[in-house]
CSV table of C-alpha atoms (C1' of nucleotides) in Angstrom, one decimal:
chain,number,residue,atom,x,y,z
A,141,UNK,CA,43.8,-32.7,3.1
A,142,UNK,CA,42.6,-30.0,1.5
A,143,UNK,CA,40.5,-27.5,4.9
A,144,UNK,CA,38.7,-30.2,7.4
A,145,UNK,CA,37.2,-27.4,9.0
A,146,UNK,CA,36.3,-25.4,6.0
A,147,UNK,CA,35.2,-29.0,4.1
A,148,UNK,CA,33.7,-29.9,7.5
A,149,UNK,CA,31.9,-26.1,8.0
A,150,UNK,CA,30.7,-26.7,5.1
A,151,UNK,CA,28.7,-29.6,4.6
A,152,UNK,CA,27.2,-29.0,8.6
A,153,UNK,CA,25.5,-25.6,6.1
A,154,UNK,CA,24.6,-28.3,3.4
A,155,UNK,CA,23.3,-30.3,5.5
A,156,UNK,CA,21.1,-28.7,7.7
A,157,UNK,CA,19.8,-27.6,4.4
A,158,UNK,CA,18.9,-30.6,3.4
A,159,UNK,CA,17.1,-32.0,6.6
A,160,UNK,CA,14.8,-27.5,6.7
A,161,UNK,CA,13.9,-28.7,2.9
A,162,UNK,CA,12.7,-31.9,4.9
A,163,UNK,CA,11.6,-30.3,8.0
A,164,UNK,CA,9.5,-28.3,5.9
A,165,UNK,CA,7.1,-30.3,3.9
A,166,UNK,CA,7.2,-32.3,6.9
A,167,UNK,CA,6.1,-29.8,10.0
A,168,UNK,CA,5.5,-27.0,7.5
A,169,UNK,CA,7.9,-23.7,7.3
A,170,UNK,CA,6.9,-22.4,10.9
A,171,UNK,CA,6.8,-25.4,12.4
A,172,UNK,CA,10.4,-25.8,11.5
A,173,UNK,CA,12.6,-25.1,15.2
A,174,UNK,CA,16.3,-24.8,15.5
A,175,UNK,CA,16.2,-27.8,17.4
A,176,UNK,CA,14.8,-30.2,15.4
A,177,UNK,CA,17.1,-28.8,12.1
A,178,UNK,CA,19.7,-29.0,13.8
A,179,UNK,CA,18.9,-33.3,15.5
A,180,UNK,CA,18.2,-34.4,11.1
A,181,UNK,CA,20.9,-32.7,10.0
A,182,UNK,CA,23.1,-34.4,13.1
A,183,UNK,CA,25.1,-31.2,14.3
A,184,UNK,CA,24.3,-29.6,17.2
A,185,UNK,CA,21.4,-26.5,18.2
A,186,UNK,CA,24.1,-24.1,17.6
A,187,UNK,CA,25.8,-24.7,14.2
A,188,UNK,CA,22.6,-23.7,13.1
A,189,UNK,CA,22.9,-19.6,14.2
A,190,UNK,CA,26.2,-20.3,13.0
A,191,UNK,CA,25.8,-21.0,9.9
A,192,UNK,CA,22.8,-18.3,10.0
A,193,UNK,CA,21.5,-15.7,10.9
A,194,UNK,CA,18.4,-17.3,12.1
A,195,UNK,CA,16.1,-19.7,11.5
A,196,UNK,CA,13.5,-18.1,8.6
A,197,UNK,CA,17.4,-16.8,6.8
A,198,UNK,CA,17.6,-20.7,6.8
A,199,UNK,CA,14.6,-21.7,5.1
A,200,UNK,CA,14.8,-19.3,3.3
A,201,UNK,CA,17.6,-19.9,2.0
A,202,UNK,CA,16.5,-23.8,2.0
A,203,UNK,CA,13.3,-23.0,0.0
A,204,UNK,CA,15.3,-20.8,-2.6
A,205,UNK,CA,18.6,-22.2,-3.4
A,206,UNK,CA,16.2,-25.8,-4.0
A,207,UNK,CA,13.9,-23.8,-6.4
A,208,UNK,CA,17.1,-22.6,-8.5
A,209,UNK,CA,18.2,-25.9,-8.7
A,210,UNK,CA,14.8,-27.3,-9.9
A,211,UNK,CA,14.0,-23.8,-12.6
A,212,UNK,CA,17.7,-24.8,-14.3
A,213,UNK,CA,17.7,-28.7,-14.1
A,214,UNK,CA,14.3,-27.7,-16.3
A,215,UNK,CA,15.8,-24.2,-18.1
A,216,UNK,CA,18.2,-26.8,-19.4
A,217,UNK,CA,15.6,-29.1,-20.4
A,218,UNK,CA,13.8,-27.4,-21.6
A,219,UNK,CA,16.5,-26.0,-24.5
A,220,UNK,CA,16.2,-29.1,-26.3
A,221,UNK,CA,12.7,-28.9,-26.7
A,222,UNK,CA,11.6,-29.4,-30.0
A,223,UNK,CA,7.4,-28.2,-29.4
A,224,UNK,CA,5.1,-27.1,-27.6
A,225,UNK,CA,3.3,-29.6,-26.2
A,226,UNK,CA,6.9,-31.5,-25.7
A,227,UNK,CA,7.7,-29.0,-23.0
A,228,UNK,CA,4.7,-29.3,-21.0
A,229,UNK,CA,5.0,-32.7,-21.0
A,230,UNK,CA,9.3,-31.9,-19.6
A,231,UNK,CA,7.7,-30.5,-17.2
A,232,UNK,CA,4.8,-32.7,-15.9
A,233,UNK,CA,7.7,-35.4,-16.0
A,234,UNK,CA,9.9,-33.3,-14.1
A,235,UNK,CA,6.6,-33.5,-11.8
A,236,UNK,CA,6.5,-36.9,-11.9
A,237,UNK,CA,10.0,-37.4,-10.9
A,238,UNK,CA,9.2,-36.7,-7.0
A,239,UNK,CA,6.6,-40.1,-7.0
A,240,UNK,CA,3.6,-39.2,-5.5
A,241,UNK,CA,3.9,-38.1,-2.4
A,242,UNK,CA,6.9,-36.2,-3.7
A,243,UNK,CA,8.8,-33.4,-0.9
A,244,UNK,CA,10.1,-31.2,-2.5
A,245,UNK,CA,7.2,-29.9,-4.9
A,246,UNK,CA,5.3,-29.6,-1.5
A,247,UNK,CA,8.7,-27.4,-0.3
A,248,UNK,CA,7.7,-24.8,-3.0
A,249,UNK,CA,3.9,-24.6,-1.8
A,250,UNK,CA,5.1,-23.8,1.5
A,251,UNK,CA,7.9,-21.3,1.1
A,252,UNK,CA,4.7,-19.3,-1.9
A,253,UNK,CA,2.9,-19.0,1.3
A,254,UNK,CA,5.9,-17.7,3.5
A,255,UNK,CA,6.7,-15.5,0.7
A,256,UNK,CA,3.2,-13.8,1.2
A,257,UNK,CA,4.5,-12.4,5.1
A,258,UNK,CA,8.1,-12.0,3.6
A,259,UNK,CA,9.0,-9.6,1.8
A,260,UNK,CA,11.8,-10.2,0.7
A,261,UNK,CA,12.0,-14.0,0.5
A,262,UNK,CA,9.2,-12.7,-2.0
A,263,UNK,CA,11.3,-11.2,-3.9
A,264,UNK,CA,14.2,-13.8,-4.1
A,265,UNK,CA,11.1,-16.0,-5.6
A,266,UNK,CA,10.1,-14.2,-7.5
A,267,UNK,CA,12.7,-13.9,-9.6
A,268,UNK,CA,12.9,-17.6,-9.6
A,269,UNK,CA,9.7,-17.5,-11.4
A,270,UNK,CA,10.1,-15.0,-13.4
A,271,UNK,CA,13.4,-17.0,-15.4
A,272,UNK,CA,11.5,-20.7,-15.8
A,273,UNK,CA,8.3,-18.4,-16.7
A,274,UNK,CA,10.1,-16.0,-19.5
A,275,UNK,CA,11.9,-19.7,-20.4
A,276,UNK,CA,8.4,-21.7,-20.7
A,277,UNK,CA,6.9,-18.9,-22.7
A,278,UNK,CA,10.0,-18.5,-25.1
A,279,UNK,CA,9.5,-22.6,-25.7
A,280,UNK,CA,6.0,-21.2,-26.8
A,281,UNK,CA,6.9,-17.9,-28.5
A,282,UNK,CA,9.1,-20.0,-30.8
A,283,UNK,CA,6.5,-23.2,-31.8
A,284,UNK,CA,3.5,-20.4,-32.4
A,285,UNK,CA,1.6,-20.4,-29.0
A,286,UNK,CA,-0.8,-17.9,-29.0
A,287,UNK,CA,-0.6,-15.6,-25.6
A,288,UNK,CA,2.9,-17.1,-25.5
A,289,UNK,CA,3.6,-15.1,-21.5
A,290,UNK,CA,0.4,-15.5,-20.3
A,291,UNK,CA,-0.2,-18.9,-21.5
A,292,UNK,CA,3.6,-20.0,-19.3
A,293,UNK,CA,2.1,-18.1,-16.5
A,294,UNK,CA,-0.7,-19.6,-16.3
A,295,UNK,CA,1.4,-23.6,-17.2
A,296,UNK,CA,2.9,-22.9,-14.3
A,297,UNK,CA,0.4,-21.8,-12.1
A,298,UNK,CA,-1.9,-25.0,-12.5
A,299,UNK,CA,1.1,-27.5,-12.6
A,300,UNK,CA,2.1,-25.7,-9.4
A,301,UNK,CA,-1.8,-26.0,-8.1
A,302,UNK,CA,-2.1,-29.5,-9.1
A,303,UNK,CA,0.3,-30.8,-7.1
A,304,UNK,CA,-1.0,-29.6,-4.7
A,305,UNK,CA,-4.0,-31.0,-5.0
A,306,UNK,CA,-2.6,-34.4,-5.5
A,307,UNK,CA,-1.7,-34.7,-2.7
A,308,UNK,CA,-5.2,-34.8,-1.4
A,309,UNK,CA,-5.9,-36.4,-4.8
A,310,UNK,CA,-4.2,-39.3,-5.5
A,311,UNK,CA,-6.4,-39.7,-9.3
A,312,UNK,CA,-4.8,-36.2,-11.2
A,313,UNK,CA,-1.9,-38.4,-12.4
A,314,UNK,CA,0.1,-36.8,-14.5
A,315,UNK,CA,-1.7,-39.5,-16.9
A,316,UNK,CA,-4.1,-38.5,-16.9
A,317,UNK,CA,-4.3,-34.7,-16.4
A,318,UNK,CA,-1.9,-34.4,-19.5
A,319,UNK,CA,-4.3,-34.1,-22.5
A,320,UNK,CA,-6.8,-32.2,-20.4
A,321,UNK,CA,-3.5,-29.9,-20.0
A,322,UNK,CA,-2.3,-30.0,-23.3
A,323,UNK,CA,-5.6,-28.0,-24.3
A,324,UNK,CA,-3.8,-24.9,-22.5
A,325,UNK,CA,-1.2,-24.7,-25.6
A,326,UNK,CA,-4.0,-23.8,-27.6
A,327,UNK,CA,-3.4,-25.7,-30.6
A,328,UNK,CA,-6.1,-27.2,-32.2
A,329,UNK,CA,-4.2,-30.3,-33.1
A,330,UNK,CA,-6.9,-32.4,-32.4
A,331,UNK,CA,-5.0,-35.6,-31.1
A,332,UNK,CA,-7.3,-37.7,-29.5
A,333,UNK,CA,-8.1,-35.5,-26.6
A,334,UNK,CA,-10.7,-38.4,-24.8
A,335,UNK,CA,-7.3,-40.7,-24.0
A,336,UNK,CA,-6.2,-41.1,-20.6
A,337,UNK,CA,-3.0,-42.8,-19.1
A,338,UNK,CA,-0.8,-41.9,-21.3
A,339,UNK,CA,1.5,-45.1,-20.8
A,340,UNK,CA,5.2,-43.7,-20.8
A,341,UNK,CA,6.0,-42.1,-23.2
A,342,UNK,CA,6.1,-39.1,-20.8
A,343,UNK,CA,10.3,-38.9,-21.5
A,344,UNK,CA,11.0,-36.6,-23.8
A,345,UNK,CA,12.7,-38.9,-26.4
A,346,UNK,CA,16.2,-37.0,-27.3
A,347,UNK,CA,18.6,-37.8,-25.0
A,348,UNK,CA,18.9,-39.7,-21.8
A,349,UNK,CA,16.9,-37.4,-19.7
A,350,UNK,CA,15.4,-40.1,-17.4
A,351,UNK,CA,17.3,-38.9,-13.9
A,352,UNK,CA,15.3,-36.4,-12.6
B,92,UNK,CA,-35.1,-14.2,27.7
B,93,UNK,CA,-33.4,-16.5,24.4
B,94,UNK,CA,-30.4,-18.6,26.1
B,95,UNK,CA,-27.5,-15.2,26.4
B,96,UNK,CA,-25.6,-17.5,28.2
B,97,UNK,CA,-25.7,-19.8,25.5
B,98,UNK,CA,-26.1,-17.6,23.1
B,99,UNK,CA,-22.9,-15.7,24.2
B,100,UNK,CA,-21.3,-18.8,24.1
B,101,UNK,CA,-21.9,-19.6,20.3
B,102,UNK,CA,-20.9,-16.1,19.8
B,103,UNK,CA,-16.9,-16.9,21.0
B,104,UNK,CA,-17.2,-19.6,19.7
B,105,UNK,CA,-18.3,-17.9,16.2
B,106,UNK,CA,-15.6,-15.4,17.0
B,107,UNK,CA,-12.5,-17.2,17.4
B,108,UNK,CA,-13.1,-18.9,14.3
B,109,UNK,CA,-12.3,-16.1,12.4
B,110,UNK,CA,-9.8,-15.0,14.3
B,111,UNK,CA,-8.4,-18.0,13.5
B,112,UNK,CA,-9.4,-17.7,9.9
B,113,UNK,CA,-7.7,-14.1,9.6
B,114,UNK,CA,-4.3,-15.5,11.4
B,115,UNK,CA,-3.7,-18.6,9.2
B,116,UNK,CA,-3.2,-16.7,6.9
B,117,UNK,CA,-1.2,-14.2,8.5
B,118,UNK,CA,1.0,-16.2,10.3
B,119,UNK,CA,1.1,-19.3,8.7
B,120,UNK,CA,-1.2,-22.7,10.2
B,121,UNK,CA,1.1,-24.3,12.5
B,122,UNK,CA,2.3,-19.9,13.5
B,123,UNK,CA,-1.4,-20.6,15.2
B,124,UNK,CA,-1.1,-19.9,18.6
B,125,UNK,CA,-3.8,-20.2,21.1
B,126,UNK,CA,-3.4,-16.5,23.0
B,127,UNK,CA,-2.6,-14.9,19.5
B,128,UNK,CA,-6.0,-16.5,18.7
B,129,UNK,CA,-7.9,-15.6,20.9
B,130,UNK,CA,-6.7,-12.2,22.3
B,131,UNK,CA,-8.1,-10.8,18.9
B,132,UNK,CA,-11.2,-12.4,19.0
B,133,UNK,CA,-11.6,-10.6,21.9
B,134,UNK,CA,-11.1,-13.4,24.7
B,135,UNK,CA,-9.0,-14.7,26.8
B,136,UNK,CA,-7.2,-17.5,26.0
B,137,UNK,CA,-8.6,-19.7,28.2
B,138,UNK,CA,-11.6,-19.9,26.0
B,139,UNK,CA,-9.4,-21.5,23.3
B,140,UNK,CA,-9.9,-24.8,24.7
B,141,UNK,CA,-12.4,-25.0,26.5
B,142,UNK,CA,-14.9,-24.2,22.9
B,143,UNK,CA,-12.6,-26.8,21.0
B,144,UNK,CA,-10.1,-29.7,21.8
B,145,UNK,CA,-7.1,-27.9,20.3
B,146,UNK,CA,-5.4,-26.0,18.4
B,147,UNK,CA,-5.4,-27.8,16.4
B,148,UNK,CA,-9.3,-28.2,16.1
B,149,UNK,CA,-10.4,-24.9,16.0
B,150,UNK,CA,-7.3,-24.4,12.9
B,151,UNK,CA,-9.3,-27.2,11.2
B,152,UNK,CA,-12.6,-26.0,12.0
B,153,UNK,CA,-12.1,-23.4,11.0
B,154,UNK,CA,-10.5,-24.3,7.1
B,155,UNK,CA,-13.7,-26.9,6.5
B,156,UNK,CA,-15.8,-24.0,7.4
B,157,UNK,CA,-14.6,-21.5,5.4
B,158,UNK,CA,-14.4,-23.9,2.6
B,159,UNK,CA,-17.3,-25.9,3.0
B,160,UNK,CA,-19.4,-22.2,2.7
B,161,UNK,CA,-17.6,-21.2,-1.0
B,162,UNK,CA,-18.0,-24.5,-2.3
B,163,UNK,CA,-21.8,-24.3,-1.1
B,164,UNK,CA,-21.7,-20.8,-3.1
B,165,UNK,CA,-20.1,-21.3,-5.5
B,166,UNK,CA,-22.6,-24.7,-6.3
B,167,UNK,CA,-26.0,-22.1,-6.1
B,168,UNK,CA,-23.8,-20.5,-8.2
B,169,UNK,CA,-22.7,-22.8,-10.4
B,170,UNK,CA,-26.6,-24.3,-10.9
B,171,UNK,CA,-27.5,-21.1,-12.1
B,172,UNK,CA,-25.3,-21.4,-15.5
B,173,UNK,CA,-25.6,-22.4,-18.5
B,174,UNK,CA,-22.7,-23.3,-20.1
B,175,UNK,CA,-19.5,-24.7,-19.1
B,176,UNK,CA,-18.1,-20.2,-20.3
B,177,UNK,CA,-19.4,-19.1,-18.1
B,178,UNK,CA,-19.3,-22.0,-15.0
B,179,UNK,CA,-15.8,-20.9,-15.0
B,180,UNK,CA,-16.7,-17.5,-15.5
B,181,UNK,CA,-18.4,-18.0,-12.1
B,182,UNK,CA,-15.6,-19.6,-10.0
B,183,UNK,CA,-12.7,-16.3,-12.2
B,184,UNK,CA,-15.4,-14.2,-10.4
B,185,UNK,CA,-15.4,-16.2,-7.1
B,186,UNK,CA,-11.9,-15.1,-6.6
B,187,UNK,CA,-12.1,-11.7,-7.7
B,188,UNK,CA,-14.2,-11.4,-5.3
B,189,UNK,CA,-11.3,-11.1,-2.9
B,190,UNK,CA,-9.8,-9.0,-3.8
B,191,UNK,CA,-6.2,-9.0,-4.7
B,192,UNK,CA,-4.9,-10.2,-1.3
B,193,UNK,CA,-7.5,-12.1,-0.3
B,194,UNK,CA,-6.6,-13.9,2.8
B,195,UNK,CA,-9.4,-16.4,2.1
B,196,UNK,CA,-8.6,-18.0,-0.6
B,197,UNK,CA,-4.7,-18.8,1.5
B,198,UNK,CA,-5.9,-20.2,3.3
B,199,UNK,CA,-7.7,-22.0,0.9
B,200,UNK,CA,-3.5,-22.8,0.2
B,201,UNK,CA,-2.6,-23.8,4.6
B,202,UNK,CA,-5.4,-26.1,4.6
B,203,UNK,CA,-4.3,-28.1,1.9
B,204,UNK,CA,-0.8,-28.3,3.2
B,205,UNK,CA,-2.3,-29.2,7.1
B,206,UNK,CA,-4.3,-31.6,5.4
B,207,UNK,CA,-0.5,-32.9,3.9
B,208,UNK,CA,0.1,-34.0,8.3
B,209,UNK,CA,-3.3,-34.5,9.3
B,210,UNK,CA,-5.4,-37.8,7.7
B,211,UNK,CA,-9.2,-36.4,9.5
B,212,UNK,CA,-8.1,-33.1,7.8
B,213,UNK,CA,-6.9,-34.3,4.5
B,214,UNK,CA,-10.4,-36.8,4.5
B,215,UNK,CA,-12.5,-33.7,5.0
B,216,UNK,CA,-10.9,-31.4,3.4
B,217,UNK,CA,-10.8,-33.9,0.3
B,218,UNK,CA,-14.7,-34.2,0.6
B,219,UNK,CA,-15.6,-30.8,0.2
B,220,UNK,CA,-13.4,-30.9,-2.2
B,221,UNK,CA,-15.1,-33.6,-4.2
B,222,UNK,CA,-18.0,-32.6,-4.3
B,223,UNK,CA,-17.0,-28.9,-5.8
B,224,UNK,CA,-15.4,-30.6,-8.7
B,225,UNK,CA,-18.1,-32.8,-9.3
B,226,UNK,CA,-20.8,-29.8,-9.5
B,227,UNK,CA,-18.6,-29.0,-11.9
B,228,UNK,CA,-17.9,-31.7,-13.6
B,229,UNK,CA,-21.5,-31.9,-14.1
B,230,UNK,CA,-21.4,-28.2,-15.4
B,231,UNK,CA,-19.1,-29.4,-18.0
B,232,UNK,CA,-20.9,-33.1,-19.1
B,233,UNK,CA,-24.3,-31.0,-19.4
B,234,UNK,CA,-22.0,-28.2,-21.7
B,235,UNK,CA,-20.9,-31.5,-24.1
B,236,UNK,CA,-17.0,-30.9,-22.3
B,237,UNK,CA,-14.9,-34.2,-23.2
B,238,UNK,CA,-13.4,-35.9,-20.1
B,239,UNK,CA,-15.6,-33.6,-17.6
B,240,UNK,CA,-13.9,-35.6,-14.6
B,241,UNK,CA,-10.7,-34.1,-15.4
B,242,UNK,CA,-11.1,-31.2,-16.6
B,243,UNK,CA,-13.4,-29.8,-13.9
B,244,UNK,CA,-10.3,-31.6,-11.7
B,245,UNK,CA,-7.2,-29.4,-14.0
B,246,UNK,CA,-9.6,-25.9,-13.4
B,247,UNK,CA,-9.7,-26.3,-9.8
B,248,UNK,CA,-6.5,-27.0,-9.1
B,249,UNK,CA,-5.7,-24.7,-11.4
B,250,UNK,CA,-7.8,-21.6,-9.9
B,251,UNK,CA,-6.0,-23.2,-6.5
B,252,UNK,CA,-2.5,-22.7,-8.2
B,253,UNK,CA,-3.3,-18.9,-9.5
B,254,UNK,CA,-4.2,-18.1,-6.2
B,255,UNK,CA,-1.7,-18.8,-4.7
B,256,UNK,CA,1.0,-17.2,-7.1
B,257,UNK,CA,-0.8,-14.3,-7.6
B,258,UNK,CA,0.3,-13.3,-4.4
B,259,UNK,CA,3.9,-13.3,-5.3
B,260,UNK,CA,2.8,-11.3,-9.3
B,261,UNK,CA,0.0,-9.6,-9.7
B,262,UNK,CA,0.0,-9.6,-12.6
B,263,UNK,CA,-1.9,-12.6,-12.9
B,264,UNK,CA,-5.3,-11.3,-12.9
B,265,UNK,CA,-8.2,-13.2,-14.3
B,266,UNK,CA,-8.7,-10.8,-17.4
B,267,UNK,CA,-5.4,-11.3,-18.1
B,268,UNK,CA,-5.8,-15.2,-17.2
B,269,UNK,CA,-9.1,-15.8,-18.7
B,270,UNK,CA,-7.9,-16.4,-22.2
B,271,UNK,CA,-5.4,-19.3,-21.3
B,272,UNK,CA,-8.3,-20.9,-18.9
B,273,UNK,CA,-11.5,-20.7,-21.4
B,274,UNK,CA,-8.8,-23.2,-23.8
B,275,UNK,CA,-8.5,-25.7,-21.0
B,276,UNK,CA,-13.0,-26.7,-21.9
B,277,UNK,CA,-11.7,-28.4,-25.2
B,278,UNK,CA,-14.1,-25.8,-27.0
B,279,UNK,CA,-12.7,-25.1,-30.0
B,280,UNK,CA,-15.0,-22.3,-30.8
B,281,UNK,CA,-13.1,-20.3,-33.1
B,282,UNK,CA,-9.3,-18.5,-32.5
B,283,UNK,CA,-9.6,-15.3,-31.1
B,284,UNK,CA,-9.5,-16.6,-27.5
B,285,UNK,CA,-9.9,-13.1,-26.2
B,286,UNK,CA,-13.5,-11.5,-26.9
B,287,UNK,CA,-16.5,-12.9,-25.3
B,288,UNK,CA,-20.3,-11.6,-25.9
B,289,UNK,CA,-21.1,-13.3,-22.0
B,290,UNK,CA,-21.6,-9.0,-20.8
B,291,UNK,CA,-23.0,-9.8,-17.7
B,292,UNK,CA,-20.9,-10.7,-14.8
B,293,UNK,CA,-18.0,-9.6,-16.1
B,294,UNK,CA,-15.7,-9.8,-13.2
B,295,UNK,CA,-12.0,-8.9,-14.3
B,296,UNK,CA,-10.9,-5.9,-12.8
B,297,UNK,CA,-9.9,-3.3,-15.5
B,298,UNK,CA,-6.3,-5.4,-15.8
B,299,UNK,CA,-4.0,-2.3,-16.6
B,300,UNK,CA,-0.7,-5.4,-16.8
B,301,UNK,CA,-0.5,-7.1,-19.0
B,302,UNK,CA,3.1,-7.9,-19.1
B,303,UNK,CA,3.3,-11.0,-16.7
C,190,DG,C1',56.1,-25.5,19.1
C,191,DA,C1',52.6,-21.1,18.7
C,192,DT,C1',49.5,-18.8,16.6
C,193,DC,C1',45.4,-17.5,14.2
C,194,DG,C1',41.4,-18.3,11.8
C,195,DC,C1',37.0,-21.7,11.4
C,196,DC,C1',33.8,-24.5,13.5
C,197,DT,C1',32.3,-26.6,17.2
C,198,DT,C1',30.7,-27.8,22.1
C,199,DG,C1',26.9,-27.6,26.2
C,200,DG,C1',24.7,-25.2,28.2
C,201,DG,C1',22.3,-21.8,29.2
C,202,DC,C1',18.3,-16.7,29.5
C,203,DA,C1',14.4,-14.7,28.8
C,204,DT,C1',10.5,-15.2,26.5
C,205,DA,C1',5.7,-18.5,24.7
C,206,DT,C1',3.0,-22.0,23.9
C,207,DG,C1',0.1,-25.4,24.6
C,208,DC,C1',-2.8,-26.9,28.4
C,209,DC,C1',-5.5,-27.9,32.4
C,210,DC,C1',-8.1,-26.0,37.1
C,211,DA,C1',-10.2,-24.5,40.7
C,212,DA,C1',-13.2,-20.1,41.1
C,213,DC,C1',-16.9,-17.2,39.9
C,214,DT,C1',-20.3,-15.1,37.0
C,215,DT,C1',-25.3,-15.5,35.4
C,216,DC,C1',-29.6,-16.6,33.7
C,217,DG,C1',-33.1,-19.7,33.3
C,218,DA,C1',-35.1,-24.0,35.8
C,219,DC,C1',-37.5,-25.1,39.6
D,197,DG,C1',-34.8,-17.6,46.5
D,198,DT,C1',-31.8,-22.2,45.3
D,199,DC,C1',-29.7,-24.8,42.2
D,200,DG,C1',-27.6,-26.0,38.3
D,201,DA,C1',-26.1,-25.7,33.0
D,202,DA,C1',-23.4,-23.0,29.8
D,203,DG,C1',-19.9,-19.8,30.1
D,204,DT,C1',-16.2,-16.9,31.4
D,205,DT,C1',-11.4,-15.3,34.5
D,206,DG,C1',-6.4,-15.3,36.0
D,207,DG,C1',-3.3,-17.4,36.7
D,208,DG,C1',0.0,-21.2,36.2
D,209,DC,C1',2.6,-25.7,35.2
D,210,DA,C1',5.3,-28.3,32.6
D,211,DT,C1',7.9,-28.1,27.8
D,212,DA,C1',9.6,-26.0,24.2
D,213,DT,C1',11.6,-22.0,21.3
D,214,DG,C1',14.9,-18.4,19.2
D,215,DC,C1',19.2,-16.4,19.8
D,216,DC,C1',23.7,-16.1,22.4
D,217,DC,C1',28.5,-16.7,24.4
D,218,DA,C1',32.5,-18.7,26.8
D,219,DA,C1',35.7,-22.0,26.4
D,220,DG,C1',37.2,-26.0,23.6
D,221,DG,C1',39.3,-28.8,19.2
D,222,DC,C1',41.4,-28.0,14.9
D,223,DG,C1',44.4,-28.0,10.9
D,224,DA,C1',47.4,-25.1,8.7
D,225,DT,C1',50.9,-21.0,8.9
D,226,DC,C1',54.2,-19.6,11.0
DNA sequence: GATCGCCTTGGGCATATGCCCAACTTCGAC
DNA sequence: GTCGAAGTTGGGCATATGCCCAAGGCGATC
């Protein structure tokens, strides 16, 4: 058996990260406590400060890690895209995959706010966000979207805003907002701009990618 | 003499509300404490629970009150608007009026997240948001925007998203994002989307940076 | 088997927090 | 002048919280 102690330590650490992610969305960033996260992870409270310097360090690690994973996934998904509209669809699909009361995207918003009060976290989150924004802008440039940089920035921000508002207004399904968001791309392809509720064409048609 | 005691009580209550608003953005919703808000308001801690049932009640009152005031102001501003584009400009100007490190709009985002965990607050915030969204949608309908309801919803959500992202990315000035956001209105007025003829309340700050 | 490194435990300390309350002040009404 | 309502004060209680630490496993290495 390979390093049982080390392995268990690693697992405990990851369980803490997962527990923290849940609790951030449930209680809010500043509402996560040492003992709560330890209990959720099934470990004792002392463990938290063995694996992390502080509760805030745990939360930052959780947020940055989650965002990095999501961004990495989205970047590879965007690489397979063959039009700007498809890129938008990919992002919307990712947004939908978390269902309505999506825990993960609320975590992002909590992280943004926490970054407002923590310069170090802000730096790390900005880096991830820039990465995603740049990847999207590259697709846009590639497919002839004007103001690609600015458009990408607005699209990413808008999607985060929609995530937030959807928590209060369930009518904001991706199907509903997609026709409107498409206008952001500036392509005047006039594809029947008033049809809502796209049935199920939300998945990019290429290889199987219905997971996330 | 007009009720001095009653008057002072009222003032203390309002000072508490203002102090709470500041602290919510500084420390986050769940980071606001009885004593901190009392100290900021210049009263003793006992006062807080005399005027409000609980700290959470204080916070909710603060958030809803602030949002109601902002919405009321925006509604009257929107009434004077003579085009959909001008409506957008009005909203952007309001967004800018709070300067870069705007305390108020961060408060809104904090409130959205808190509403996620408090059904009562969620109800109240949804009502205010619906009011604003409807007022905007009315303007849009009036000026021939297709999908007025959906467009209004997306615009409001996008602006909140931009507020959040601007806290991390100062390049997201209204001047920078305005040309992109105009596309949301679906009015295909000329391709050059970076020129506008409304000279009056041009709120755009002198955008220094263009690289996002 | 002894030793070492990594992980874990459970308790503990100083402080913070929400909320309460009895006594006190203030000021208009009678 | 007395009374009562509205507001204020300062202390206090039970609990929660962040972080620490000495002691205890436990497998790998020698």
